Short mmCIF file of C-alpha atoms and ligand atoms in Angstrom, two decimals:
data_model
loop_
_atom_site.label_atom_id
_atom_site.label_comp_id
_atom_site.label_asym_id
_atom_site.label_seq_id
_atom_site.Cartn_x
_atom_site.Cartn_y
_atom_site.Cartn_z
CA MET A 1 91.83 112.89 128.06
CA SER A 2 90.35 109.32 126.51
CA LYS A 3 87.16 109.75 126.41
CA GLN A 4 87.47 105.47 125.97
CA ILE A 5 85.65 103.60 128.17
CA SER A 6 88.16 101.25 130.31
CA PHE A 7 88.35 97.79 131.58
CA ASP A 8 90.69 96.42 134.05
CA SER A 9 90.93 93.08 135.84
CA SER A 10 94.08 92.88 137.12
CA SER A 11 92.30 92.59 140.71
CA ALA A 12 91.31 88.86 139.90
CA ASP A 13 94.38 88.02 138.10
CA PHE A 14 95.22 86.05 141.48
CA LEU A 15 92.61 83.83 140.08
CA ILE A 16 92.67 84.12 136.26
CA GLY A 17 96.11 85.53 135.10
CA LYS A 18 97.98 82.86 134.09
CA GLN A 19 94.73 81.28 132.38
CA LEU A 20 93.93 84.48 130.28
CA PRO A 21 96.86 84.18 127.64
CA LEU A 22 95.67 80.49 126.73
CA LEU A 23 92.31 82.06 126.05
CA ALA A 24 93.27 84.51 123.57
CA ASP A 25 93.00 82.49 120.55
CA GLY A 26 89.70 80.94 121.67
CA LEU A 27 88.18 84.20 122.20
CA GLN A 28 89.50 86.43 119.44
CA ALA A 29 88.03 83.68 117.19
CA ALA A 30 84.77 84.46 119.21
CA ARG A 31 84.64 87.19 118.50
CA ASP A 32 85.42 86.60 114.47
CA GLU A 33 82.22 84.95 114.75
CA ALA A 34 80.34 87.47 116.07
CA PHE A 35 81.53 89.87 113.57
CA ALA A 36 81.14 87.00 110.19
CA ASP A 37 77.41 86.61 111.69
CA VAL A 38 76.78 90.52 111.03
CA GLU A 39 78.69 89.73 107.25
CA LEU A 40 76.19 86.54 107.07
CA LEU A 41 73.26 88.77 108.28
CA ARG A 42 73.56 91.20 105.79
CA SER A 43 74.78 89.29 102.39
CA GLY A 44 71.13 87.48 103.09
CA GLY A 45 72.34 84.60 102.71
CA GLU A 46 70.54 81.06 103.82
CA VAL A 47 71.24 81.41 107.95
CA PRO A 48 72.22 77.82 109.05
CA ASN A 49 69.54 76.15 111.62
CA ASN A 50 72.11 76.46 114.10
CA LYS A 51 72.91 80.05 114.06
CA GLN A 52 68.62 80.87 114.24
CA PRO A 53 67.35 83.07 114.94
CA LEU A 54 70.50 85.32 113.75
CA ASP A 55 70.29 88.89 114.55
CA SER A 56 73.31 90.40 114.65
CA GLY A 57 72.17 93.46 112.82
CA PHE A 58 73.17 95.66 115.87
CA ILE A 59 76.56 95.37 115.50
CA ASP A 60 77.03 97.59 112.59
CA LEU A 61 74.12 99.50 112.64
CA PRO A 62 75.16 102.90 114.48
CA GLN A 63 77.60 102.59 111.66
CA ARG A 64 75.40 102.24 109.30
CA LEU A 65 72.49 104.91 110.69
CA LEU A 66 75.73 107.52 110.93
CA ALA A 67 76.74 107.43 107.01
CA GLY A 68 73.03 108.20 106.66
CA GLU A 69 71.04 104.67 106.05
CA ASP A 70 67.53 105.47 104.75
CA GLY A 71 67.82 108.80 105.90
CA LEU A 72 66.49 107.55 109.32
CA LEU A 73 68.46 109.65 112.25
CA GLU A 74 67.25 113.10 109.99
CA SER A 75 63.21 111.46 109.50
CA MET A 76 63.73 110.48 113.09
CA GLN A 77 64.93 114.09 114.54
CA SER A 78 62.74 115.78 112.43
CA THR A 79 59.61 114.26 113.88
CA ALA A 80 61.09 114.30 117.12
CA LYS A 81 61.40 118.23 116.74
CA THR A 82 57.70 118.69 116.10
CA PHE A 83 56.66 115.84 117.88
CA GLY A 84 58.51 117.07 120.97
CA GLU A 85 57.05 120.73 120.39
CA LYS A 86 53.28 119.84 120.40
CA ILE A 87 53.22 117.78 123.73
CA ASP A 88 54.35 118.68 127.36
CA ARG A 89 54.01 114.86 128.51
CA MET A 90 55.41 111.89 126.27
CA VAL A 91 53.98 108.55 127.18
CA VAL A 92 56.27 105.40 126.07
CA LEU A 93 54.56 101.89 126.38
CA GLY A 94 56.67 99.14 125.65
CA ILE A 95 58.74 96.09 127.63
CA GLY A 96 61.80 94.48 127.65
CA GLY A 97 64.18 95.26 125.05
CA SER A 98 61.29 97.73 123.51
CA TYR A 99 61.74 99.55 127.10
CA MET A 100 64.49 99.20 129.03
CA GLY A 101 67.02 100.46 127.08
CA LEU A 102 65.19 104.08 127.14
CA ARG A 103 65.11 104.32 130.78
CA ALA A 104 69.00 103.46 130.86
CA LEU A 105 69.53 106.59 128.62
CA HIS A 106 66.91 109.19 130.61
CA GLU A 107 68.23 108.09 133.65
CA ALA A 108 72.01 107.91 132.91
CA LEU A 109 71.93 111.53 130.32
CA CYS A 110 68.99 113.40 131.91
CA ASP A 111 68.59 115.64 134.64
CA PRO A 112 67.38 113.06 137.91
CA TYR A 113 64.19 115.62 138.46
CA HIS A 114 63.41 115.92 134.89
CA ASN A 115 59.85 115.85 135.57
CA GLU A 116 59.88 118.22 137.90
CA LEU A 117 61.69 120.49 135.64
CA GLU A 118 59.80 123.87 134.65
CA ARG A 119 59.60 122.70 130.30
CA SER A 120 62.30 125.26 129.77
CA ALA A 121 65.25 124.15 133.19
CA ARG A 122 64.13 120.58 131.09
CA GLY A 123 65.11 122.47 127.73
CA ASN A 124 62.42 122.57 126.85
CA VAL A 125 61.18 118.79 126.23
CA PRO A 126 58.72 116.84 127.41
CA LYS A 127 58.21 115.05 130.28
CA LEU A 128 58.43 111.32 130.29
CA TYR A 129 55.98 108.69 131.46
CA PHE A 130 56.45 104.83 131.09
CA GLU A 131 53.96 102.25 131.37
CA GLY A 132 53.06 98.89 129.34
CA ASN A 133 55.98 97.66 131.03
CA ASN A 134 53.87 95.68 133.47
CA LEU A 135 50.29 94.59 134.20
CA ASP A 136 49.93 96.98 136.98
CA ASN A 137 46.22 98.23 137.88
CA ASP A 138 47.84 101.00 140.37
CA THR A 139 50.21 102.45 138.26
CA LEU A 140 48.33 102.66 135.15
CA SER A 141 45.13 103.76 137.08
CA SER A 142 47.82 106.80 138.40
CA LEU A 143 48.87 107.80 135.33
CA LEU A 144 45.36 107.79 133.59
CA SER A 145 44.32 110.07 136.36
CA LEU A 146 47.05 112.10 136.48
CA LEU A 147 46.46 112.59 132.69
CA LYS A 148 43.10 113.77 133.02
CA ASN A 149 43.20 115.67 135.66
CA GLN A 150 45.86 118.00 134.78
CA CYS A 151 45.02 118.16 131.67
CA THR A 152 42.24 119.64 130.83
CA ASN A 153 42.74 121.92 127.77
CA PRO A 154 44.09 120.38 124.78
CA GLU A 155 44.67 124.04 123.67
CA GLU A 156 47.25 124.81 126.00
CA LEU A 157 50.76 122.98 124.89
CA LEU A 158 51.46 122.31 128.81
CA GLU A 159 48.32 120.11 128.33
CA ARG A 160 49.03 117.68 125.81
CA TRP A 161 50.11 114.86 125.64
CA GLY A 162 51.17 112.00 123.27
CA ILE A 163 51.71 108.37 123.10
CA VAL A 164 55.31 106.83 121.68
CA VAL A 165 53.95 103.01 121.59
CA ILE A 166 56.74 100.72 121.49
CA SER A 167 56.35 97.22 119.88
CA LYS A 168 58.35 95.06 117.96
CA SER A 169 56.52 91.86 117.76
CA GLY A 170 53.02 94.22 117.82
CA GLY A 171 51.43 90.79 119.81
CA THR A 172 53.42 91.48 123.30
CA LEU A 173 50.13 91.45 125.76
CA GLU A 174 51.42 94.09 128.07
CA THR A 175 51.62 96.73 125.59
CA ALA A 176 48.80 96.48 123.63
CA ALA A 177 46.48 96.41 126.44
CA ALA A 178 48.37 99.76 127.44
CA PHE A 179 47.88 100.94 123.94
CA ARG A 180 44.67 100.35 123.46
CA ILE A 181 43.62 102.02 126.88
CA PHE A 182 45.65 104.70 126.58
CA ARG A 183 44.58 105.50 122.19
CA GLN A 184 40.65 105.34 123.49
CA ALA A 185 41.96 107.74 126.62
CA LEU A 186 43.93 110.23 123.49
CA GLU A 187 41.23 110.41 121.20
CA GLU A 188 38.58 111.32 123.87
CA TYR A 189 41.12 114.07 124.76
CA TYR A 190 41.78 115.56 121.55
CA GLY A 191 38.40 114.46 119.87
CA ALA A 192 38.93 110.80 117.44
CA ASP A 193 38.74 112.31 114.45
CA SER A 194 41.36 115.14 115.49
CA ASP A 195 44.31 115.39 113.54
CA LEU A 196 46.10 115.68 116.92
CA ALA A 197 44.93 112.22 117.73
CA LYS A 198 46.99 111.12 115.07
CA GLU A 199 50.05 113.28 114.76
CA LEU A 200 50.49 112.48 118.66
CA VAL A 201 51.21 108.81 118.38
CA ILE A 202 54.07 106.96 117.24
CA PRO A 203 54.56 103.90 116.70
CA VAL A 204 57.74 102.11 116.59
CA THR A 205 57.77 98.66 115.34
CA GLY A 206 58.63 95.76 113.59
CA GLU A 207 58.31 95.36 109.04
CA THR A 208 55.45 93.65 109.88
CA GLY A 209 52.99 92.66 112.82
CA LYS A 210 49.93 93.65 114.44
CA LEU A 211 51.26 96.90 115.87
CA ARG A 212 52.33 97.72 111.97
CA ASP A 213 48.91 96.69 111.27
CA LEU A 214 46.83 98.93 113.37
CA SER A 215 49.10 101.86 112.78
CA ASN A 216 48.44 101.33 108.70
CA SER A 217 44.23 100.47 109.41
CA ILE A 218 44.82 104.39 111.31
CA GLY A 219 46.80 106.27 109.58
CA TYR A 220 49.27 107.38 112.02
CA GLU A 221 51.25 110.10 110.02
CA ALA A 222 54.90 108.87 111.71
CA THR A 223 55.77 104.70 112.26
CA PHE A 224 59.71 104.09 112.84
CA PRO A 225 61.03 100.84 111.91
CA ILE A 226 62.76 98.57 114.50
CA PRO A 227 64.84 96.43 111.60
CA ASP A 228 64.71 92.56 110.65
CA GLY A 229 68.05 91.08 112.21
CA VAL A 230 67.83 93.21 115.40
CA GLY A 231 66.45 91.16 118.48
CA GLY A 232 64.63 93.49 121.21
CA ARG A 233 67.36 93.70 123.83
CA PHE A 234 69.39 94.35 121.18
CA SER A 235 67.56 97.34 119.65
CA VAL A 236 68.37 100.35 121.80
CA PHE A 237 70.33 101.90 119.29
CA THR A 238 67.25 101.75 116.36
CA ALA A 239 64.44 103.77 116.67
CA VAL A 240 62.86 102.36 120.17
CA GLY A 241 65.95 104.13 121.78
CA LEU A 242 66.74 106.92 119.77
CA PHE A 243 63.49 108.34 118.36
CA PRO A 244 62.33 108.75 122.25
CA ALA A 245 65.92 109.79 122.96
CA THR A 246 66.02 112.42 120.52
CA VAL A 247 62.40 113.99 121.40
CA LEU A 248 64.26 113.84 125.28
CA GLY A 249 67.31 116.26 123.37
CA ILE A 250 69.76 113.91 124.01
CA ASP A 251 72.38 113.97 121.31
CA ILE A 252 71.87 110.28 119.53
CA LYS A 253 74.88 110.90 117.21
CA GLU A 254 76.94 111.38 119.87
CA MET A 255 75.84 108.14 121.20
CA LEU A 256 75.87 106.51 118.09
CA GLN A 257 79.45 107.84 117.47
CA GLY A 258 81.08 106.14 121.12
CA ALA A 259 79.04 103.23 120.01
CA ALA A 260 80.56 102.77 116.68
CA ASP A 261 83.95 102.76 117.87
CA ILE A 262 83.78 101.16 120.54
CA THR A 263 82.98 98.30 118.16
CA GLU A 264 85.75 99.41 115.61
CA VAL A 265 87.89 98.58 119.34
CA CYS A 266 86.15 95.50 119.66
CA ARG A 267 86.85 94.27 116.03
CA THR A 268 90.65 95.16 115.71
CA LYS A 269 92.39 94.97 118.45
CA PRO A 270 93.63 91.97 120.78
CA LEU A 271 93.38 90.39 123.99
CA GLY A 272 94.66 93.04 126.58
CA GLU A 273 94.14 96.38 124.70
CA ASN A 274 90.24 95.77 123.73
CA PRO A 275 88.01 96.17 127.29
CA VAL A 276 85.05 93.93 125.25
CA LEU A 277 87.11 91.31 125.08
CA ASP A 278 88.68 91.66 128.36
CA TYR A 279 85.41 92.04 129.90
CA VAL A 280 84.59 88.82 129.10
CA ALA A 281 87.76 86.70 129.13
CA ALA A 282 87.55 88.16 133.02
CA CYS A 283 83.60 87.09 133.62
CA HIS A 284 84.28 83.91 132.04
CA LEU A 285 87.31 82.53 133.29
CA LEU A 286 86.36 83.43 136.83
CA GLU A 287 82.85 81.02 136.18
CA ARG A 288 84.79 78.30 133.96
CA ASP A 289 87.32 77.60 136.38
CA HIS A 290 86.40 79.39 140.05
CA ALA A 291 82.21 78.37 139.33
CA MET A 292 81.65 82.24 140.22
CA ASP A 293 78.69 82.30 138.14
CA MET A 294 76.82 85.06 139.69
CA ARG A 295 77.37 88.35 137.93
CA VAL A 296 77.67 91.79 139.79
CA LEU A 297 77.42 94.84 137.92
CA SER A 298 78.64 96.94 140.59
CA THR A 299 77.56 100.43 139.81
CA TRP A 300 78.96 103.49 141.77
CA GLY A 301 76.31 106.17 140.90
CA ASN A 302 71.94 106.52 140.95
CA ARG A 303 72.14 107.34 137.82
CA LEU A 304 73.61 104.05 136.12
CA GLU A 305 70.78 101.79 137.59
CA ALA A 306 68.93 101.50 134.66
CA ALA A 307 71.33 100.72 132.36
CA GLY A 308 72.00 97.99 135.27
CA LEU A 309 68.47 96.72 134.78
CA TRP A 310 69.03 96.37 131.21
CA TYR A 311 72.25 94.82 131.48
CA ASP A 312 70.59 92.10 133.75
CA GLN A 313 68.04 91.43 131.36
CA LEU A 314 70.16 91.52 128.16
CA LEU A 315 72.94 88.86 129.78
CA ALA A 316 70.07 86.89 131.52
CA GLU A 317 67.90 85.91 127.86
CA SER A 318 71.25 85.59 126.13
CA LEU A 319 72.85 83.44 127.96
CA GLY A 320 70.28 82.22 130.51
CA LYS A 321 69.72 78.74 127.79
CA HIS A 322 70.16 75.06 128.18
CA GLU A 323 70.57 75.63 132.22
CA ARG A 324 73.68 77.90 131.15
CA GLY A 325 74.63 81.58 131.41
CA ALA A 326 75.83 83.35 134.06
CA THR A 327 73.19 85.43 136.62
CA PRO A 328 73.36 89.03 136.45
CA LEU A 329 72.86 91.19 139.49
CA THR A 330 73.34 95.00 139.66
CA VAL A 331 73.25 96.98 142.45
CA VAL A 332 74.07 100.42 143.44
CA ASN A 333 77.02 101.62 145.60
CA THR A 334 77.18 102.67 147.97
CA ARG A 335 73.55 102.60 149.08
CA ASP A 336 73.41 98.99 148.61
CA LEU A 337 76.40 98.39 150.34
CA HIS A 338 74.43 98.73 153.12
CA SER A 339 71.88 96.00 152.14
CA ARG A 340 73.93 93.25 149.53
CA GLY A 341 77.15 94.34 150.99
CA GLN A 342 77.28 92.08 153.58
CA GLN A 343 76.83 88.62 151.00
CA HIS A 344 79.07 90.06 148.46
CA GLN A 345 81.72 90.35 151.63
CA GLU A 346 81.54 86.90 153.57
CA GLY A 347 78.77 84.92 151.92
CA LYS A 348 79.61 82.02 149.04
CA ARG A 349 82.38 82.88 146.59
CA ASP A 350 80.44 82.37 143.61
CA ARG A 351 80.38 85.92 142.02
CA VAL A 352 82.68 88.24 140.48
CA ILE A 353 82.33 91.93 141.55
CA ASN A 354 81.91 94.32 138.17
CA ASN A 355 82.47 97.58 139.50
CA LEU A 356 81.57 100.37 136.97
CA THR A 357 82.25 103.73 137.93
CA VAL A 358 82.32 106.98 136.33
CA GLY A 359 85.19 109.06 135.87
CA SER A 360 84.72 113.00 136.79
CA VAL A 361 81.17 114.02 137.60
CA GLY A 362 79.20 116.47 135.01
CA THR A 363 77.73 118.59 138.26
CA ASP A 364 80.21 120.99 140.97
CA ALA A 365 81.62 119.05 143.80
CA ILE A 366 79.33 119.75 146.80
CA SER A 367 81.82 119.81 149.40
CA LEU A 368 81.01 119.11 153.34
CA PRO A 369 80.79 122.30 154.86
CA GLU A 370 82.40 122.94 158.39
CA MET A 371 79.92 122.96 161.40
CA ALA A 372 80.96 125.63 164.67
CA ALA A 373 82.58 122.77 167.56
CA ASN A 374 79.32 123.19 169.40
CA GLN A 375 77.16 121.27 166.52
CA ASP A 376 80.39 118.44 165.79
CA GLN A 377 78.92 116.17 167.44
CA ASP A 378 78.78 114.26 164.28
CA LEU A 379 82.97 114.99 164.01
CA LEU A 380 82.93 115.98 160.63
CA ASN A 381 84.78 118.58 160.84
CA ARG A 382 87.28 116.41 160.64
CA ILE A 383 86.77 116.00 156.70
CA ALA A 384 85.25 119.09 156.22
CA GLY A 385 86.16 120.59 152.92
CA LYS A 386 86.19 116.83 151.19
CA THR A 387 83.98 116.70 147.92
CA ILE A 388 80.90 113.86 147.70
CA PRO A 389 82.76 112.40 144.57
CA GLU A 390 86.06 112.33 147.21
CA LEU A 391 83.96 110.60 149.78
CA LEU A 392 82.78 107.99 146.25
CA GLN A 393 86.37 107.69 145.45
CA ALA A 394 87.24 106.25 149.29
CA ALA A 395 84.14 104.35 149.23
CA ILE A 396 85.40 102.55 146.10
CA SER A 397 88.91 101.80 147.51
CA GLY A 398 87.91 101.09 150.53
CA THR A 399 85.26 98.56 149.55
CA ASN A 400 87.72 97.20 146.49
CA LYS A 401 90.54 96.92 149.06
CA ALA A 402 88.38 94.30 151.77
CA TYR A 403 87.29 92.33 148.67
CA THR A 404 90.72 91.87 147.36
CA ASP A 405 92.18 91.31 151.36
CA ASP A 406 89.44 88.52 151.75
CA LYS A 407 90.93 87.32 148.18
CA ARG A 408 87.27 88.27 146.11
CA PRO A 409 87.79 89.12 142.83
CA THR A 410 86.69 92.25 141.59
CA THR A 411 87.29 94.04 138.19
CA ASP A 412 87.08 97.90 137.05
CA MET A 413 85.07 99.66 134.22
CA GLU A 414 85.36 103.12 133.72
CA LEU A 415 83.28 105.56 131.85
CA PRO A 416 85.44 109.14 131.74
CA GLN A 417 82.17 110.83 131.60
CA LEU A 418 78.32 110.01 131.78
CA ASP A 419 77.75 111.47 128.17
CA ALA A 420 75.88 110.51 125.26
CA TYR A 421 79.48 109.20 123.92
CA GLY A 422 80.20 107.13 126.98
CA MET A 423 76.14 105.74 127.44
CA GLY A 424 76.84 104.75 123.60
CA GLN A 425 79.98 103.01 124.28
CA LEU A 426 78.77 101.41 127.39
CA LEU A 427 76.20 100.14 126.20
CA GLN A 428 77.56 98.88 122.81
CA MET A 429 79.80 97.85 124.78
CA LEU A 430 78.03 95.18 127.01
CA MET A 431 76.04 93.64 123.52
CA LEU A 432 78.98 92.94 121.69
CA ALA A 433 80.29 91.22 125.30
CA THR A 434 77.34 89.27 125.27
CA THR A 435 77.39 87.99 122.31
CA ILE A 436 80.93 87.45 122.08
CA GLU A 437 81.03 85.15 125.21
CA ALA A 438 77.72 83.60 123.94
CA ARG A 439 79.75 82.55 120.97
CA LEU A 440 82.65 81.47 123.01
CA ILE A 441 80.00 78.88 125.07
CA GLY A 442 78.25 77.71 122.05
CA ILE A 443 75.34 79.21 123.21
CA ASN A 444 73.59 81.51 120.44
CA PRO A 445 72.33 85.04 122.15
CA TYR A 446 69.59 85.98 120.21
CA GLY A 447 66.22 84.56 120.43
CA GLN A 448 64.39 83.84 124.01
CA PRO A 449 62.19 81.04 123.33
CA GLY A 450 61.48 80.47 127.33
CA VAL A 451 60.16 83.91 126.96
CA GLU A 452 57.88 83.04 124.65
CA ALA A 453 56.34 80.38 126.73
CA TYR A 454 54.63 81.89 129.21
CA LYS A 455 53.33 84.16 126.29
CA ASN A 456 51.96 81.45 124.84
CA ASN A 457 50.73 79.60 128.41
CA MET A 458 49.03 83.11 129.08
CA GLY A 459 47.44 83.17 125.45
CA GLU A 460 45.81 80.05 125.88
CA ILE A 461 44.31 80.71 129.74
CA LEU A 462 42.77 84.02 128.57
CA TYR A 463 41.30 83.86 124.61
CA LYS A 464 39.99 79.85 125.52
O1 LIG B 1 64.53 90.81 124.21
C1 LIG B 1 63.43 90.77 123.71
O2 LIG B 1 63.37 90.09 122.37
C2 LIG B 1 62.42 91.00 124.24
O3 LIG B 1 62.87 91.37 126.26
C3 LIG B 1 61.55 91.98 123.78
O4 LIG B 1 61.96 93.15 123.79
C4 LIG B 1 60.12 92.48 125.00
O5 LIG B 1 59.44 91.06 124.71
C5 LIG B 1 59.13 93.31 124.18
O6 LIG B 1 59.26 92.54 122.81
P1 LIG B 1 58.26 93.01 121.93
O7 LIG B 1 59.00 94.79 121.50
O8 LIG B 1 58.00 92.61 120.54
O9 LIG B 1 56.75 93.46 122.25
#
């Protein structure tokens, strides 16, 4: 069985089939430009104004890390092992690109009840908590109370916790404020001068900036870099995602291999044999020729929701510029068929439904039990023996048929399995697709000047 992610837009052919071949040259040129941007970045040459900022470094990063660049994988793996063996709770602080990628990996690849399992059933890795991704007093206060009430003896492994603080700029208020608060709690717990207070904080940050300065000044033992040339929302395959993922026991080499493999497919294959280009082509033509500028990522399974939210950010922050760019929306089916389904079926014809499915489930398929005749009022005995994946497949096919019957376009992306290799492919594919689409429509995908506007205003209000 092929391990490669697949993409099929034949259900949208009735709208875009004729235009697809005409787009091939322009699309392949946009792809070549996106890859040439990597050369430009690596050459250290002058970057023209219209390409600044240039954050194309994510494209060849998986390959470079696998080839041993800076020994980073080995040093992350060894620090992650020591860190994970010393704590039972890992608090990860970060927001936006410094948060959502790890959340996507955790939800897709760890047990859905990770934090509720005994340590041994979790593979001997810590529980995971996110903070610093909002200014929400209630969640912040609850996590601090939980740590305070459940952690009273720092000598006990099961009562030890540590912090991974992630901020490329080091200047993001949400994360910086949370770090100050959790650092104070951590120092109170272990003693400000103790070795543990230093060992159990791992900063992940840019080469320069406030968090880098703070880390140097406090003298944290391990600080991992977010390289220049890799933007926040493109940073999941830097230490931002890789370090905490390693602590959680995720096979990051497999993941990077998936990312590197899809990059090579994207770089070399023509339209029609290239899932990345095929995906961009379908979405772009539906938007350009049919005003379908709502892009619905229709995930079939709870474990892909966070990957969808990560993609919402990626698409919105990268293409939402100059009054352009599609609006992303993630749905989780079948759950959201009972909420948004009505609008997708009969609402405005302004959207493409991009299905994201998983070929085979990772757990034993559960089947519907047969009940005694006097308990068959729900009339489910007629499908007794069918499995949950079979019911899901019926929902997928039935939903797609309903859209097709009403001439509403869909596309189908399928991961053979929900594993580290597949997630590597999926996230890299969506990052490449976003970048190529940006080059196709003449937008710089990197940078987020609109986000800076709110940050500046907030600073003016707070620091006046
Ligand atoms: O994509 C981006 O660059 C942003 O979403 C950032 O990741 C987000 O603003 C957090 O920034 P930082 O990592 O500098 O704290």
